[in-house]
Tab-separated table of C-alpha atoms in Angstrom:
chain	number	residue	atom	x	y	z
A	17	MET	CA	5.014	49.521	-33.421
A	18	PRO	CA	3.758	47.394	-35.602
A	19	LEU	CA	4.534	44.222	-32.813
A	20	LEU	CA	2.238	46.429	-30.712
A	21	LEU	CA	-0.555	46.581	-32.439
A	22	LEU	CA	0.161	43.446	-33.188
A	23	LEU	CA	-0.138	42.593	-29.406
A	24	LEU	CA	-3.230	44.214	-29.386
A	25	GLY	CA	-5.267	42.944	-31.714
A	26	LEU	CA	-4.382	39.011	-30.323
A	27	LEU	CA	-5.702	40.891	-26.825
A	28	CYS	CA	-8.701	41.370	-29.113
A	29	ALA	CA	-8.673	38.347	-30.701
A	30	LEU	CA	-9.509	36.752	-27.039
A	31	TYR	CA	-12.646	38.967	-25.752
A	32	ILE	CA	-14.076	38.420	-28.945
A	33	PRO	CA	-17.818	36.676	-28.192
A	34	SER	CA	-18.593	33.278	-28.644
A	35	HIS	CA	-21.777	33.712	-30.085
A	36	ALA	CA	-23.268	36.513	-31.232
A	37	GLY	CA	-25.196	39.181	-28.372
A	38	VAL	CA	-23.685	36.442	-25.666
A	39	ILE	CA	-21.535	37.483	-22.533
A	40	THR	CA	-19.128	34.903	-21.918
A	41	THR	CA	-17.940	35.645	-18.258
A	42	VAL	CA	-14.700	34.648	-18.373
A	43	ALA	CA	-13.043	35.995	-14.920
A	44	GLY	CA	-15.090	36.497	-11.678
A	45	ARG	CA	-17.014	34.061	-10.505
A	46	LYS	CA	-16.127	30.878	-12.515
A	47	HIS	CA	-12.837	29.604	-12.445
A	48	VAL	CA	-11.616	27.868	-15.326
A	49	GLY	CA	-10.986	23.634	-14.549
A	50	PHE	CA	-12.424	21.040	-12.040
A	51	GLY	CA	-12.394	21.595	-8.606
A	52	GLY	CA	-15.327	23.316	-6.741
A	53	ALA	CA	-18.648	23.856	-7.029
A	54	ALA	CA	-19.264	22.546	-10.805
A	55	THR	CA	-21.831	25.042	-10.868
A	56	ASP	CA	-18.449	28.060	-10.514
A	57	ALA	CA	-16.860	25.979	-12.892
A	58	MET	CA	-15.828	27.218	-16.876
A	59	LEU	CA	-16.527	24.247	-19.102
A	60	ASN	CA	-14.370	25.234	-22.436
A	61	GLU	CA	-16.601	22.215	-24.644
A	62	PRO	CA	-18.683	19.867	-22.753
A	63	ALA	CA	-19.096	17.472	-25.611
A	64	ALA	CA	-21.591	14.675	-23.624
A	65	VAL	CA	-23.099	13.200	-20.957
A	66	ALA	CA	-23.932	10.067	-19.307
A	67	LEU	CA	-24.581	9.203	-15.259
A	68	LEU	CA	-22.293	6.482	-13.434
A	69	ALA	CA	-24.745	4.950	-10.974
A	70	ASN	CA	-24.265	5.086	-7.175
A	71	GLY	CA	-23.552	1.199	-6.151
A	72	THR	CA	-23.183	1.861	-2.440
A	73	HIS	CA	-27.387	3.306	-2.177
A	74	PRO	CA	-28.859	2.802	-5.909
A	75	SER	CA	-31.878	4.956	-4.805
A	76	GLN	CA	-29.512	8.249	-4.315
A	77	PRO	CA	-28.867	10.490	-6.983
A	78	ALA	CA	-25.814	9.261	-9.792
A	79	SER	CA	-22.471	11.268	-10.558
A	80	ILE	CA	-22.799	13.145	-13.256
A	81	LEU	CA	-20.481	12.322	-16.266
A	82	PHE	CA	-18.970	14.612	-19.116
A	83	THR	CA	-16.294	14.927	-21.429
A	84	ASP	CA	-14.448	18.271	-21.818
A	85	GLY	CA	-13.945	18.306	-25.525
A	86	LEU	CA	-10.668	21.638	-25.414
A	87	LEU	CA	-10.030	20.394	-21.998
A	88	GLY	CA	-9.217	17.110	-23.156
A	89	MET	CA	-10.338	15.587	-19.704
A	90	ILE	CA	-14.120	13.734	-18.332
A	91	GLY	CA	-15.445	15.396	-15.664
A	92	ARG	CA	-17.535	13.665	-12.389
A	93	ILE	CA	-20.290	16.033	-10.737
A	94	ASP	CA	-21.015	13.873	-7.514
A	95	ALA	CA	-24.554	14.177	-5.646
A	96	SER	CA	-23.018	17.113	-3.182
A	97	GLY	CA	-22.625	19.024	-7.082
A	98	ALA	CA	-18.757	18.742	-6.602
A	99	LEU	CA	-16.996	18.908	-9.936
A	100	GLN	CA	-13.837	17.086	-10.043
A	101	PRO	CA	-11.614	15.072	-12.469
A	102	VAL	CA	-11.897	11.256	-13.708
A	103	ALA	CA	-9.577	10.888	-16.633
A	104	GLY	CA	-6.808	13.865	-18.323
A	105	ALA	CA	-6.440	15.958	-15.248
A	106	GLY	CA	-2.350	14.023	-16.058
A	107	ALA	CA	-2.051	12.987	-19.352
A	108	ARG	CA	-5.007	14.855	-21.334
A	109	LEU	CA	-7.040	13.056	-23.777
A	110	LEU	CA	-7.198	14.081	-27.424
A	111	SER	CA	-10.793	15.251	-28.183
A	112	PRO	CA	-12.678	13.649	-25.800
A	113	PHE	CA	-16.335	13.226	-27.469
A	114	GLY	CA	-19.053	9.926	-26.152
A	115	LEU	CA	-18.801	8.167	-23.375
A	116	SER	CA	-19.950	5.145	-21.564
A	117	VAL	CA	-20.445	3.632	-18.312
A	118	VAL	CA	-20.651	0.215	-17.716
A	119	HIS	CA	-21.386	-0.811	-13.762
A	120	ASP	CA	-19.832	-3.898	-12.296
A	121	ALA	CA	-17.992	-4.739	-15.056
A	122	ASP	CA	-15.171	-6.458	-13.273
A	123	GLY	CA	-17.495	-8.922	-10.990
A	124	ALA	CA	-16.811	-6.741	-7.780
A	125	GLY	CA	-18.714	-3.697	-8.186
A	126	GLY	CA	-16.158	-1.454	-10.110
A	127	PHE	CA	-17.010	0.342	-12.894
A	128	TYR	CA	-15.881	0.814	-16.381
A	129	ILE	CA	-16.096	4.165	-18.763
A	130	PHE	CA	-15.072	4.105	-21.999
A	131	VAL	CA	-14.694	6.961	-23.873
A	132	ALA	CA	-14.249	7.625	-28.002
A	133	THR	CA	-11.078	10.377	-28.674
A	134	VAL	CA	-11.733	12.041	-32.005
A	135	THR	CA	-8.159	13.136	-32.859
A	136	GLY	CA	-6.899	11.142	-30.838
A	137	HIS	CA	-8.632	7.962	-32.990
A	138	ALA	CA	-9.345	5.672	-29.922
A	139	VAL	CA	-11.119	4.592	-27.687
A	140	ARG	CA	-9.710	4.647	-24.350
A	141	ARG	CA	-10.899	2.733	-20.531
A	142	ILE	CA	-10.293	3.865	-17.476
A	143	THR	CA	-11.243	1.347	-14.436
A	144	HIS	CA	-12.679	2.490	-10.451
A	145	THR	CA	-8.862	2.557	-10.222
A	146	GLY	CA	-7.978	5.008	-12.596
A	147	SER	CA	-6.503	3.459	-14.873
A	148	VAL	CA	-6.649	4.297	-18.419
A	149	HIS	CA	-6.032	1.399	-21.269
A	150	THR	CA	-6.885	1.589	-25.007
A	151	VAL	CA	-9.487	-0.891	-26.178
A	152	ALA	CA	-9.382	0.180	-30.174
A	153	GLY	CA	-7.613	1.423	-31.852
A	154	THR	CA	-3.850	2.624	-32.691
A	155	GLY	CA	-4.017	6.146	-32.716
A	156	SER	CA	-2.978	7.002	-36.482
A	157	PRO	CA	-6.346	7.433	-38.783
A	158	GLY	CA	-7.588	5.232	-41.157
A	159	PHE	CA	-9.846	2.034	-41.841
A	160	ASN	CA	-8.499	-1.343	-41.557
A	161	GLY	CA	-8.791	-4.335	-38.822
A	162	ASP	CA	-12.138	-5.726	-39.712
A	163	GLY	CA	-11.804	-9.697	-38.324
A	164	GLY	CA	-9.189	-9.336	-35.740
A	165	ASN	CA	-7.837	-7.584	-32.555
A	166	ALA	CA	-9.057	-3.672	-32.015
A	167	GLU	CA	-6.114	-2.840	-30.455
A	168	ALA	CA	-4.961	-2.928	-34.075
A	169	ALA	CA	-7.247	-1.741	-36.201
A	170	LEU	CA	-7.629	2.130	-37.320
A	171	LEU	CA	-10.574	4.262	-36.345
A	172	HIS	CA	-11.089	7.533	-37.998
A	173	ASN	CA	-12.730	9.973	-35.049
A	174	PRO	CA	-14.627	8.099	-33.744
A	175	PHE	CA	-17.377	10.396	-32.135
A	176	SER	CA	-19.344	7.904	-29.696
A	177	VAL	CA	-19.063	4.490	-27.798
A	178	ALA	CA	-22.243	2.357	-26.609
A	179	ALA	CA	-21.175	-0.238	-23.805
A	180	PHE	CA	-22.884	-3.197	-21.902
A	181	LYS	CA	-22.212	-6.247	-19.883
A	182	ASN	CA	-23.277	-9.802	-21.076
A	183	VAL	CA	-25.840	-11.373	-19.421
A	184	SER	CA	-24.190	-14.873	-20.011
A	185	GLY	CA	-20.881	-14.302	-20.666
A	186	GLY	CA	-19.738	-11.515	-18.196
A	187	ASP	CA	-17.742	-9.996	-21.085
A	188	VAL	CA	-18.054	-5.831	-22.121
A	189	VAL	CA	-19.125	-5.544	-25.836
A	190	LEU	CA	-18.619	-2.306	-27.661
A	191	TYR	CA	-20.522	-0.327	-29.961
A	192	ILE	CA	-17.934	2.309	-31.421
A	193	SER	CA	-19.517	5.359	-33.930
A	194	ASP	CA	-16.608	5.512	-36.157
A	195	HIS	CA	-17.706	8.997	-37.777
A	196	SER	CA	-15.391	9.543	-40.384
A	197	ASN	CA	-15.147	5.798	-41.507
A	198	ASP	CA	-18.837	6.179	-41.736
A	199	ARG	CA	-19.251	3.044	-40.034
A	200	VAL	CA	-20.422	1.484	-36.903
A	201	ARG	CA	-18.037	-0.686	-34.938
A	202	ARG	CA	-18.692	-4.079	-32.784
A	203	VAL	CA	-16.015	-4.803	-30.807
A	204	ASP	CA	-16.961	-8.064	-29.078
A	205	GLY	CA	-15.990	-10.057	-25.361
A	206	ALA	CA	-12.973	-11.385	-27.130
A	207	GLY	CA	-11.373	-7.573	-27.882
A	208	VAL	CA	-12.603	-8.544	-32.253
A	209	ILE	CA	-13.516	-5.655	-34.321
A	210	SER	CA	-15.847	-5.618	-36.982
A	211	THR	CA	-18.250	-3.482	-39.315
A	212	VAL	CA	-22.269	-3.199	-38.225
A	213	ALA	CA	-23.491	-0.832	-40.544
A	214	GLY	CA	-22.116	1.284	-42.322
A	215	THR	CA	-19.908	0.240	-46.602
A	216	GLY	CA	-17.502	3.135	-46.074
A	217	GLY	CA	-19.394	5.476	-48.182
A	218	SER	CA	-21.627	8.785	-47.080
A	219	GLY	CA	-25.326	8.385	-48.330
A	220	SER	CA	-28.190	7.178	-46.984
A	221	GLY	CA	-29.287	4.566	-48.631
A	222	GLY	CA	-30.272	0.815	-47.370
A	223	ASP	CA	-33.692	1.569	-44.800
A	224	GLY	CA	-34.920	-2.178	-44.930
A	225	GLY	CA	-31.995	-4.324	-45.522
A	226	PRO	CA	-28.888	-4.877	-44.033
A	227	ALA	CA	-27.220	-2.593	-41.777
A	228	VAL	CA	-23.839	-3.715	-43.279
A	229	ALA	CA	-24.794	-2.994	-46.862
A	230	ALA	CA	-26.852	0.632	-46.065
A	231	GLN	CA	-24.793	3.849	-46.057
A	232	LEU	CA	-23.940	6.785	-43.105
A	233	ASP	CA	-23.386	9.912	-43.697
A	234	HIS	CA	-20.727	10.786	-40.680
A	235	PRO	CA	-22.542	9.114	-37.330
A	236	CYS	CA	-22.300	10.330	-34.060
A	237	GLY	CA	-24.223	9.767	-31.037
A	238	LEU	CA	-25.074	6.071	-30.749
A	239	ALA	CA	-27.558	4.585	-28.142
A	240	VAL	CA	-27.719	0.686	-27.150
A	241	LEU	CA	-30.598	-1.421	-25.728
A	242	TYR	CA	-29.169	-4.902	-24.960
A	243	ASN	CA	-31.503	-7.317	-22.581
A	244	VAL	CA	-34.742	-5.072	-21.986
A	245	ARG	CA	-37.046	-7.776	-23.207
A	246	GLY	CA	-35.121	-11.040	-21.693
A	247	ARG	CA	-34.059	-12.073	-24.461
A	248	GLY	CA	-30.307	-11.069	-25.014
A	249	GLU	CA	-31.535	-8.789	-27.897
A	250	VAL	CA	-29.167	-5.753	-28.947
A	251	GLU	CA	-30.793	-3.036	-30.773
A	252	VAL	CA	-28.270	0.423	-31.818
A	253	TYR	CA	-30.033	3.575	-32.354
A	254	ILE	CA	-27.258	5.440	-34.551
A	255	ALA	CA	-27.408	9.674	-35.053
A	256	ASP	CA	-26.486	9.613	-37.817
A	257	ARG	CA	-25.654	13.189	-38.300
A	258	ASP	CA	-25.356	14.503	-41.788
A	259	ASN	CA	-28.366	12.457	-43.565
A	260	HIS	CA	-30.040	14.667	-40.357
A	261	LYS	CA	-32.160	10.813	-39.087
A	262	ILE	CA	-31.533	9.264	-36.181
A	263	ARG	CA	-31.766	4.785	-37.331
A	264	ARG	CA	-32.280	1.934	-35.976
A	265	ILE	CA	-30.555	-1.587	-36.063
A	266	ASP	CA	-33.261	-4.662	-34.927
A	267	GLU	CA	-31.868	-7.560	-33.704
A	268	ALA	CA	-31.585	-9.120	-36.449
A	269	GLY	CA	-29.205	-6.894	-38.486
A	270	ASN	CA	-31.415	-5.089	-40.545
A	271	ILE	CA	-31.732	-0.589	-40.344
A	272	THR	CA	-34.320	1.134	-40.644
A	273	THR	CA	-35.263	4.870	-39.842
A	274	VAL	CA	-36.890	6.187	-36.807
A	275	ALA	CA	-37.023	10.355	-36.717
A	276	GLY	CA	-35.925	12.575	-39.246
A	277	ASN	CA	-36.755	13.118	-43.498
A	278	GLY	CA	-33.431	13.771	-44.819
A	279	ASN	CA	-34.479	17.480	-44.789
A	280	ASN	CA	-32.552	20.218	-42.343
A	281	ALA	CA	-35.931	22.793	-43.336
A	282	ALA	CA	-36.872	24.981	-39.569
A	283	ALA	CA	-37.577	22.857	-37.132
A	284	THR	CA	-41.051	20.658	-37.657
A	285	ALA	CA	-44.039	21.682	-34.768
A	286	SER	CA	-44.213	18.737	-31.945
A	287	GLY	CA	-47.191	16.123	-31.848
A	288	VAL	CA	-46.053	14.488	-35.707
A	289	LEU	CA	-45.042	11.134	-36.627
A	290	ALA	CA	-41.321	11.423	-36.676
A	291	THR	CA	-40.298	10.422	-39.502
A	292	SER	CA	-42.116	12.904	-40.456
A	293	THR	CA	-40.306	15.398	-39.147
A	294	THR	CA	-37.282	18.026	-39.910
A	295	LEU	CA	-33.568	17.235	-37.472
A	296	HIS	CA	-30.574	19.163	-38.203
A	297	ALA	CA	-27.480	17.825	-37.699
A	298	PRO	CA	-28.508	15.686	-34.342
A	299	TYR	CA	-25.094	14.304	-32.636
A	300	ASP	CA	-26.651	12.315	-30.256
A	301	VAL	CA	-29.449	10.018	-28.737
A	302	ALA	CA	-30.204	8.000	-26.097
A	303	ALA	CA	-33.214	5.222	-25.961
A	304	VAL	CA	-34.638	4.593	-22.897
A	305	TYR	CA	-36.972	1.530	-22.524
A	306	ASN	CA	-40.660	1.862	-20.448
A	307	ALA	CA	-41.081	-1.404	-19.161
A	308	SER	CA	-45.062	-0.866	-18.487
A	309	SER	CA	-46.144	0.133	-22.170
A	310	SER	CA	-42.951	-2.345	-23.545
A	311	GLY	CA	-41.608	0.136	-25.935
A	312	VAL	CA	-38.515	2.513	-26.194
A	313	VAL	CA	-38.271	6.402	-25.852
A	314	LEU	CA	-35.979	8.180	-27.766
A	315	TYR	CA	-34.582	11.961	-26.705
A	316	ILE	CA	-32.687	13.706	-29.432
A	317	ALA	CA	-30.081	16.618	-29.631
A	318	ASP	CA	-31.043	18.339	-32.321
A	319	THR	CA	-27.877	20.036	-32.030
A	320	SER	CA	-28.099	22.662	-35.346
A	321	HIS	CA	-32.033	23.758	-34.456
A	322	ASN	CA	-31.010	23.932	-30.909
A	323	LEU	CA	-33.709	21.144	-28.991
A	324	ILE	CA	-33.966	18.114	-27.471
A	325	ARG	CA	-36.054	16.087	-29.228
A	326	ARG	CA	-38.412	13.287	-27.563
A	327	VAL	CA	-40.360	10.670	-29.693
A	328	ASN	CA	-41.833	7.931	-27.896
A	329	GLU	CA	-43.382	4.634	-28.269
A	330	VAL	CA	-45.556	4.666	-30.841
A	331	GLY	CA	-43.108	6.895	-32.662
A	332	ILE	CA	-44.265	11.092	-32.249
A	333	MET	CA	-42.502	13.165	-32.041
A	334	PHE	CA	-42.372	16.283	-29.131
A	335	THR	CA	-39.614	19.044	-28.335
A	336	ILE	CA	-38.787	19.225	-25.065
A	337	ALA	CA	-36.386	21.713	-24.214
A	338	GLY	CA	-35.657	24.684	-26.946
A	339	VAL	CA	-37.618	27.184	-28.455
A	340	PRO	CA	-37.647	26.556	-32.116
A	341	GLY	CA	-36.056	29.158	-33.621
A	342	PHE	CA	-33.676	30.137	-31.373
A	343	ALA	CA	-30.860	29.968	-30.018
A	344	GLY	CA	-29.034	31.473	-26.411
A	345	TYR	CA	-28.739	31.088	-22.923
A	346	THR	CA	-31.801	31.640	-20.998
A	347	GLY	CA	-35.231	29.621	-18.447
A	348	ASP	CA	-32.589	28.280	-15.580
A	349	GLY	CA	-35.393	28.126	-13.268
A	350	LEU	CA	-38.212	27.490	-16.341
A	351	ALA	CA	-40.071	24.795	-18.108
A	352	ALA	CA	-37.449	23.840	-19.977
A	353	THR	CA	-39.612	23.903	-23.605
A	354	LEU	CA	-39.676	27.671	-22.108
A	355	ALA	CA	-35.864	28.147	-21.820
A	356	GLN	CA	-33.473	28.583	-25.126
A	357	LEU	CA	-30.228	26.287	-25.307
A	358	LEU	CA	-26.976	26.352	-27.903
A	359	ALA	CA	-25.849	23.629	-30.304
A	360	PRO	CA	-26.764	21.308	-27.680
A	361	THR	CA	-24.156	17.848	-28.693
A	362	GLY	CA	-25.260	15.598	-25.958
A	363	VAL	CA	-28.145	13.682	-24.356
A	364	THR	CA	-28.614	11.474	-22.047
A	365	ALA	CA	-32.052	10.180	-20.204
A	366	VAL	CA	-32.508	8.229	-16.928
A	367	TYR	CA	-35.374	6.896	-14.617
A	368	ASN	CA	-35.160	9.036	-11.316
A	369	ALA	CA	-33.769	7.487	-8.729
A	370	SER	CA	-37.233	7.445	-6.677
A	371	GLY	CA	-39.236	5.262	-9.688
A	372	GLN	CA	-39.121	3.168	-12.113
A	373	HIS	CA	-42.326	6.097	-14.129
A	374	GLU	CA	-40.539	9.594	-14.602
A	375	VAL	CA	-37.142	10.089	-17.327
A	376	GLU	CA	-34.738	12.839	-15.973
A	377	VAL	CA	-32.522	14.645	-18.661
A	378	TYR	CA	-28.887	15.779	-18.264
A	379	ILE	CA	-27.944	17.654	-21.708
A	380	ALA	CA	-24.374	18.813	-22.930
A	381	ASP	CA	-25.586	21.928	-23.899
A	382	ARG	CA	-21.888	22.373	-25.695
A	383	GLY	CA	-22.499	26.025	-26.535
A	384	ASN	CA	-23.170	27.171	-23.835
A	385	ARG	CA	-20.251	25.142	-22.275
A	386	CYS	CA	-22.339	23.850	-19.509
A	387	ILE	CA	-24.217	20.832	-18.557
A	388	ARG	CA	-28.533	21.234	-17.828
A	389	HIS	CA	-30.545	19.156	-16.488
A	390	ILE	CA	-34.518	18.052	-17.023
A	391	GLY	CA	-36.242	16.926	-14.240
A	392	THR	CA	-39.289	14.946	-13.892
A	393	ASP	CA	-40.947	18.033	-13.434
A	394	GLY	CA	-40.198	19.688	-16.592
A	395	ILE	CA	-38.264	22.124	-15.270
A	396	ILE	CA	-34.180	22.443	-16.743
A	397	ARG	CA	-31.713	23.940	-14.477
A	398	LEU	CA	-27.940	24.144	-14.760
A	399	VAL	CA	-25.994	21.616	-12.623
A	400	ALA	CA	-21.924	22.248	-14.384
A	401	GLY	CA	-20.768	25.709	-15.879
């Protein structure tokens, strides 16, 4: 009898809704895992999202890449809406989170995907042929290695990676959010690792000075703009999660806050200065350079507010998806500002393929176990999950 009660208890536990008031489909139309239409797949923990350009036909839609932390995989949704695994189908990745794509990484049209594995304490590289290689971290948690080979260095729960190809040397440079070390680290084209932000102690001090002397508090997502003004400059944007801020490292290596006042109270209304607004545990940030205005536009996954926020070129913040004060799943086919999200942890933005004037946004709506898309018309749609 005790064994029977135990089994019944376990069965009941399996059917506890993952979010209050939300019914999750676990059978019927949805199937677990990859293969088939992306909208028919049941994702477990979509954490981050990136785009893989169509190198053969640049004017056609890109593929959508995303990480699924619980499945330990990277998925790819092609232009037809089909979902296939990119990595992790054989040997699983250990809690993959942030990812970044470098196009024409090898000079022959091939691409590299870089992914931060949180509990793997490493950053992995996947080539267009499917080979996987560790480029930073040993797999053991800790902190050491600055000034040496990144493959021999210790990371501690890296959450995100941002990569770009150096136009002068052709090599690839990485920036890594070393989450539990409260640092951002850089791997240069020769594979040497260094710290570019954070002292290793949790805190919020240092704005206006060198980023290496500033404090971070569990940084998550990163965005890097490289050479957008044609002078080889690098700008790094950090989702400084537990400081409830977005911070920027400029060309000179100095750090400032560009969004969030450090208060995680109720979400601030749209139309106010970004540095005066409240964010709550922002997990990710995307940056887009507007060539016509010579300004940078930011997109923020304001995770615990269940919102996606936009900061325009003059520093004014707007909510572009989600309803302040509400969490859930509604609104597909409607204006994104009428839809509900649930703990979005990933966001990416890109100019649409038909022109250079309007931006499309992709969201890893983690709590709802899906990937969603905001078109240039402002309508939100489901693309996976």
